[in-house]
CSV table of C-alpha atoms and ligand atoms in Angstrom, one decimal:
chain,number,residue,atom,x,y,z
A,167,UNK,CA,-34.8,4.5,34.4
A,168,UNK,CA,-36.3,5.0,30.9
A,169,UNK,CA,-37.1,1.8,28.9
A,170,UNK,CA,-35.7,-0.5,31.7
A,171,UNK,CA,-38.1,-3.4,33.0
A,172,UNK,CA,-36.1,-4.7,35.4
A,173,UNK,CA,-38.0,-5.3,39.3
A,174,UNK,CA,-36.8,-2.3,40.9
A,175,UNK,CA,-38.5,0.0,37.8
A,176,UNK,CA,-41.1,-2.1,37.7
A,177,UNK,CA,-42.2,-1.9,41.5
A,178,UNK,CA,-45.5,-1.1,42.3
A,179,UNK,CA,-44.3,0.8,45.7
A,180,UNK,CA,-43.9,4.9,45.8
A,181,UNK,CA,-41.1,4.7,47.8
A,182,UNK,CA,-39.1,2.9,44.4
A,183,UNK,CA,-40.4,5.8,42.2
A,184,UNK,CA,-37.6,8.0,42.4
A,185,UNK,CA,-37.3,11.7,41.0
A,186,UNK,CA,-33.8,13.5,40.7
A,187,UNK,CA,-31.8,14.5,44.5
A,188,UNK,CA,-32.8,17.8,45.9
A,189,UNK,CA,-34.0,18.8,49.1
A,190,UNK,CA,-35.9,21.6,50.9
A,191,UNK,CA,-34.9,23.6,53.6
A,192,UNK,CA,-37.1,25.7,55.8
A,193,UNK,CA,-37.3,27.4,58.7
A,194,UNK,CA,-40.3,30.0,59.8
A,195,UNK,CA,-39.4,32.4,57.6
A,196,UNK,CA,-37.2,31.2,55.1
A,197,UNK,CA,-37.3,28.6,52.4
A,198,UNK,CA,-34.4,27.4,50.4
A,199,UNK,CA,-33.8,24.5,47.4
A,200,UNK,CA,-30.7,22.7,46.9
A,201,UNK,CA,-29.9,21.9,43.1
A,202,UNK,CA,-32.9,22.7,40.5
A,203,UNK,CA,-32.8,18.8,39.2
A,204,UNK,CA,-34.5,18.5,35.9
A,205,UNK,CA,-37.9,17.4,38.1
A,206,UNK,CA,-37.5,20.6,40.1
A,207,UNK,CA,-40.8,21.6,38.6
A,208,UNK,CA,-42.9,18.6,39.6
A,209,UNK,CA,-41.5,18.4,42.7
A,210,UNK,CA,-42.0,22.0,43.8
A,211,UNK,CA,-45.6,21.6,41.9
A,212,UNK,CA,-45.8,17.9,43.8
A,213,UNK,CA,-45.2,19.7,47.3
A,214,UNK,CA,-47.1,22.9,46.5
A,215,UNK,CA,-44.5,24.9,46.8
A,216,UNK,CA,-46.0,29.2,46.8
A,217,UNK,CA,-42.5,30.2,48.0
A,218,UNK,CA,-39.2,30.3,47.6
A,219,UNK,CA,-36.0,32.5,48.7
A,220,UNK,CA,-33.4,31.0,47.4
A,221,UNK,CA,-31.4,28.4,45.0
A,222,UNK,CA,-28.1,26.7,46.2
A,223,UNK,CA,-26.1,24.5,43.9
A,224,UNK,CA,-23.7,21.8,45.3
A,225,UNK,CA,-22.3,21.2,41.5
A,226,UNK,CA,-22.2,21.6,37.7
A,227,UNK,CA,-23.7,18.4,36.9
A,228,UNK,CA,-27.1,18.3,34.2
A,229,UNK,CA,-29.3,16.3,37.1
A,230,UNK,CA,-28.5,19.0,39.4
A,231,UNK,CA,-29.0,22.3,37.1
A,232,UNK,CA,-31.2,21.7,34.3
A,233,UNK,CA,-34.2,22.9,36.2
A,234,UNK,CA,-33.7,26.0,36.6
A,235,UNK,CA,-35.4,27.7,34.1
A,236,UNK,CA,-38.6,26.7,36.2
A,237,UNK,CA,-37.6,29.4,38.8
A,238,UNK,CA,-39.2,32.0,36.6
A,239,UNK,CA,-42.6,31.1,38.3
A,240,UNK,CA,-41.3,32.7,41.4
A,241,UNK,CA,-39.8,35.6,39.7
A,242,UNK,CA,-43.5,36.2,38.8
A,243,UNK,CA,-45.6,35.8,41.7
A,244,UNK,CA,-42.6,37.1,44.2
A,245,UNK,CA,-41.7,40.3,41.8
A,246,UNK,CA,-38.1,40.1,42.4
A,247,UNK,CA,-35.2,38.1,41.4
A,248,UNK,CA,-34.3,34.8,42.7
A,249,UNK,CA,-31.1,34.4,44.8
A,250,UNK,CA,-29.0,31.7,43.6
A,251,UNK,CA,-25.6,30.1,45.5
A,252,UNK,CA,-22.9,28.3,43.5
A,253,UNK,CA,-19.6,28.3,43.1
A,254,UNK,CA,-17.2,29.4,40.3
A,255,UNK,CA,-17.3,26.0,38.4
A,256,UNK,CA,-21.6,25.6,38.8
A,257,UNK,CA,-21.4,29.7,38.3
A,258,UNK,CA,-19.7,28.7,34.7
A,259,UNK,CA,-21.8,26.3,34.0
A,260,UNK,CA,-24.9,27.8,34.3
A,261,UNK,CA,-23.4,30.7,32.0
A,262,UNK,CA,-22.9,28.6,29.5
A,263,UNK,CA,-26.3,26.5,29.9
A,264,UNK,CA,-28.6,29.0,30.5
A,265,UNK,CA,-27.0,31.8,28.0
A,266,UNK,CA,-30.2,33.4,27.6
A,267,UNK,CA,-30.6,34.0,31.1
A,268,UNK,CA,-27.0,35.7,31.2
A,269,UNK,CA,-27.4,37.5,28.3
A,270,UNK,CA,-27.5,41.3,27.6
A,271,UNK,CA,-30.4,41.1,25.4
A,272,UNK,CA,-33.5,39.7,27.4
A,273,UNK,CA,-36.5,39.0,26.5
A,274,UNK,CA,-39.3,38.8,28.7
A,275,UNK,CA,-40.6,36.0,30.9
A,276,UNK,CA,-36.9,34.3,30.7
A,277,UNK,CA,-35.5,33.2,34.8
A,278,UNK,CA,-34.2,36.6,37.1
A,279,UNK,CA,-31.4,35.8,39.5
A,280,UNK,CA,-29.1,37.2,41.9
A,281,UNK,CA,-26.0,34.9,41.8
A,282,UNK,CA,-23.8,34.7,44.9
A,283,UNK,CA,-20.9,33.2,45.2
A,284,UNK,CA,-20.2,30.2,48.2
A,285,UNK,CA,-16.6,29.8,49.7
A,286,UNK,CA,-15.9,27.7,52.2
A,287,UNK,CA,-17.4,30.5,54.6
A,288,UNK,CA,-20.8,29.8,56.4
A,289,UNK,CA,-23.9,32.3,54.7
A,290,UNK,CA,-26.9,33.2,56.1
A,291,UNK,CA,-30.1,32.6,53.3
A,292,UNK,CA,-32.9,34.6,55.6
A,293,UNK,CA,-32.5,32.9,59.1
A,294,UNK,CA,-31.0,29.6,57.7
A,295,UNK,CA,-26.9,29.5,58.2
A,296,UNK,CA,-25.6,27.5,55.4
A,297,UNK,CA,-22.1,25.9,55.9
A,298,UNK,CA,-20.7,24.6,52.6
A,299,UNK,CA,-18.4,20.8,53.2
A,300,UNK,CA,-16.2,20.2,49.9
A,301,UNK,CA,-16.2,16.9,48.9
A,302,UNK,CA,-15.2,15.0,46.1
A,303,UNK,CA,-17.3,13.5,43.1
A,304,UNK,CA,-14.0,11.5,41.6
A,305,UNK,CA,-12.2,14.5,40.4
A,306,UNK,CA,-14.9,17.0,40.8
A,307,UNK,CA,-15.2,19.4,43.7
A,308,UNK,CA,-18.7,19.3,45.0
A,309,UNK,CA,-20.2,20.9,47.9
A,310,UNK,CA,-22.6,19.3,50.4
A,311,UNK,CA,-24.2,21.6,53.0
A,312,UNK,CA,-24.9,21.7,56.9
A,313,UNK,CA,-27.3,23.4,58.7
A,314,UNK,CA,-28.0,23.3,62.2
A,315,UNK,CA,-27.3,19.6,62.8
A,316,UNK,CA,-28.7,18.6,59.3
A,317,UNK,CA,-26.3,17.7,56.3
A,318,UNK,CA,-26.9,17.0,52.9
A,319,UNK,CA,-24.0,15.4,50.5
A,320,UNK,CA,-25.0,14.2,47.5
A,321,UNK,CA,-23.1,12.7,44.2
A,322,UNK,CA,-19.6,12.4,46.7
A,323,UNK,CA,-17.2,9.2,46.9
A,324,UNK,CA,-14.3,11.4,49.0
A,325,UNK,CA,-14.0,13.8,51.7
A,326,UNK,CA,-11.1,14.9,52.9
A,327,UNK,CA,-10.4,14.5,56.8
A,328,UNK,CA,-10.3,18.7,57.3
A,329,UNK,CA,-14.1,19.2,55.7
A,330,UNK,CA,-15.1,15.9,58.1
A,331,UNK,CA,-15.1,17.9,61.3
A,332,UNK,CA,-17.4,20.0,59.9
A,333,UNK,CA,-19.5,16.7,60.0
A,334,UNK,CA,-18.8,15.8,63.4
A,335,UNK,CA,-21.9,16.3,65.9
A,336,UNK,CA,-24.6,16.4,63.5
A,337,UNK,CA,-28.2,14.2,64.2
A,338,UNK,CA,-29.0,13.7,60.7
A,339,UNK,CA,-27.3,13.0,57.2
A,340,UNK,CA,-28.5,12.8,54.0
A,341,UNK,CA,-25.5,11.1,52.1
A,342,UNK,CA,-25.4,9.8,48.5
A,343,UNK,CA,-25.3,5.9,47.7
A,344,UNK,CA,-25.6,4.4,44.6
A,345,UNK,CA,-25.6,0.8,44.5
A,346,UNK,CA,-23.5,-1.8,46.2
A,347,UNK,CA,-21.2,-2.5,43.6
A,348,UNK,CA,-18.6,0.6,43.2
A,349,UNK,CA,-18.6,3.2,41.7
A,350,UNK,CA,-15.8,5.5,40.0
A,351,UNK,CA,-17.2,8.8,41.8
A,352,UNK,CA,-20.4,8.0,44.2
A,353,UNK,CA,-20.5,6.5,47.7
A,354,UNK,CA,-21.4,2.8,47.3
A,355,UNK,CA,-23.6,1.4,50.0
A,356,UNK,CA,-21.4,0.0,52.5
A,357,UNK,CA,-19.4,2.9,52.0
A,358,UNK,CA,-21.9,5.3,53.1
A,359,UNK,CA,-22.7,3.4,55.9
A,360,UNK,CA,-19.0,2.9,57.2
A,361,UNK,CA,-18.4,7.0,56.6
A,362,UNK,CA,-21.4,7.6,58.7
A,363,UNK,CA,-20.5,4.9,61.5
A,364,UNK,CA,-16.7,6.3,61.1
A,365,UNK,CA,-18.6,9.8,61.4
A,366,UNK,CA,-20.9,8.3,64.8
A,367,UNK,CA,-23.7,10.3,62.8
A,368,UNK,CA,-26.8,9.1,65.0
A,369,UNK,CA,-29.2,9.2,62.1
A,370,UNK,CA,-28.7,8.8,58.0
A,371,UNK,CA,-31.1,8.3,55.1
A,372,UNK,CA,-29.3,7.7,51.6
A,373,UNK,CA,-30.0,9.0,48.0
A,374,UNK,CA,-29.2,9.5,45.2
A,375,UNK,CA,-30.0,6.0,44.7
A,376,UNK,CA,-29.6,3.9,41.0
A,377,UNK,CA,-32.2,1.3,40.3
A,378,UNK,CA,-29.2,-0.9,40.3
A,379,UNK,CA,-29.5,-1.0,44.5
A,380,UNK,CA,-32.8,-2.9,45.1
A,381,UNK,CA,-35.6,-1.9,46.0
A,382,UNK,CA,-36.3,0.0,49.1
A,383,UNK,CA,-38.2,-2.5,51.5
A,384,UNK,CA,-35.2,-4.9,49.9
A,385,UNK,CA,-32.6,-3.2,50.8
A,386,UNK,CA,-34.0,-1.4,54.3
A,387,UNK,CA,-34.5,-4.7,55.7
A,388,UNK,CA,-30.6,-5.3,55.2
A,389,UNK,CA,-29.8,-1.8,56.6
A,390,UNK,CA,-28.9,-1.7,60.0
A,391,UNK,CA,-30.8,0.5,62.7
A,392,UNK,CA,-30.9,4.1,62.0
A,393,UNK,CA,-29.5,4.0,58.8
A,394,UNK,CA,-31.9,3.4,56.1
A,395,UNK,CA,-33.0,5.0,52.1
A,396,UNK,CA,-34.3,8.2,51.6
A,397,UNK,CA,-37.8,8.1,49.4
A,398,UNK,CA,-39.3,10.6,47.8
A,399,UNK,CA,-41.3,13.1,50.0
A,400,UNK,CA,-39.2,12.7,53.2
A,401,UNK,CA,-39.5,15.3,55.8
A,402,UNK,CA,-37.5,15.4,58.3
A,403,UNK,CA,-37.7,17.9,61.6
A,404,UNK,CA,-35.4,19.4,63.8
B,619,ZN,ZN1,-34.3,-0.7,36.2
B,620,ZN,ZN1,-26.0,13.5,40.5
């Protein structure tokens, strides 16, 4: 966190230096990007990224949009637009954030997208099926994503029992957790780990992580087997 000194943002270990939440997703032919955080363009710079199909949003939030300007890279070396998933409330937002990119007067070198809208229906990006899970960031609808028998839900504190089977049977989750003390609209700790017991998920790595948690090598050693923090630079196959 800017300007704090406390022992978690002072660590020394790569695995406490933590950027926004985003993933990748890829498969042979297809590469996609969840959320365009504002360090989308040192992360994709971080992991050389040379391509990218598409953009999906889970929600309207600044540390999940305000990187997409940086898409504009693509749009040059790929000569085409970039295809971008959200739904209506992220769709509005991005309107209103990125007016210039909406606009009818453009000038060059601004972002090019394609903007589809996600339902609750599963979507193909290239060969990846995408099925969207709404959850709940207090109020907020959010969406967290499965593919194959991977799922990614970030910046959640409530799921309804209906968008939980479309949990049920997966290998691997990615699930939000930001501290052990609660929190008005994120998964604390032991929450996460008691949806993902509840869930009988086999394997879960947690994000979205404040510097209020601990650190990681703190707070894995406390974890208990199979369930442990996501870092920076994860990969994960299937
Ligand atoms: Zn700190
Ligand atoms: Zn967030």
């Amino acid at each position: 966190m800017i300007g704090c000194t406390c022992y978690v943002c002072s660590s020394k270990s790569e695995k406490d230096k933590r950027l926004r939440s985003s993933i990748m997703v890829q498969s042979d032919t297809t590469t996609i990007v969840v959320d365009t955080t504002p360090d989308f363009r040192t992360q994709m710079l971080r992991e050389n990224i040379r391509k990218l199909d598409a953009v999906i949003f889970t929600h309207p939030h600044k540390d999940h949009i305000a990187g997409l300007d940086d898409i504009k890279a693509f749009n040059f070396f790929q000569k085409k637009p970039m295809d971008i998933y959200a739904n209506a409330l992220t769709q509005e937002a991005l309107r209103r954030e990125f007016s210039y990119v909406f606009s009818d007067k453009k000038y060059p070198g601004i972002p090019d997208i394609t903007m589809h809208t996600i339902s609750n229906e599963t979507f193909m990006v290239g060969n990846i099926p995408v099925t969207p899970i709404l959850v709940y960031h207090l109020q907020m609808p959010v969406i967290g994503f499965r593919f194959g028998s991977f799922i990614y839900i970030t910046d959640a504190n409530r799921i309804d029992e209906t968008e939980k089977e479309k949990i049920k049977g997966s290998d691997t989750i990615v699930l939000n957790a930001l501290r052990k003390k609660e929190h008005v609209s994120h998964f604390s700790l032991q929450e996460a780990v008691d949806l993902v017991d509840e869930m009988k998920i086999p394997n879960a790595y947690f994000t979205h992580i404040s510097h209020q948690l601990g650190t990681h090598e703190e707070i894995n050693n406390e974890l208990p087997p199979n369930r442990q923090l996501a870092w920076d630079g994860l990969k994960l196959q299937f």
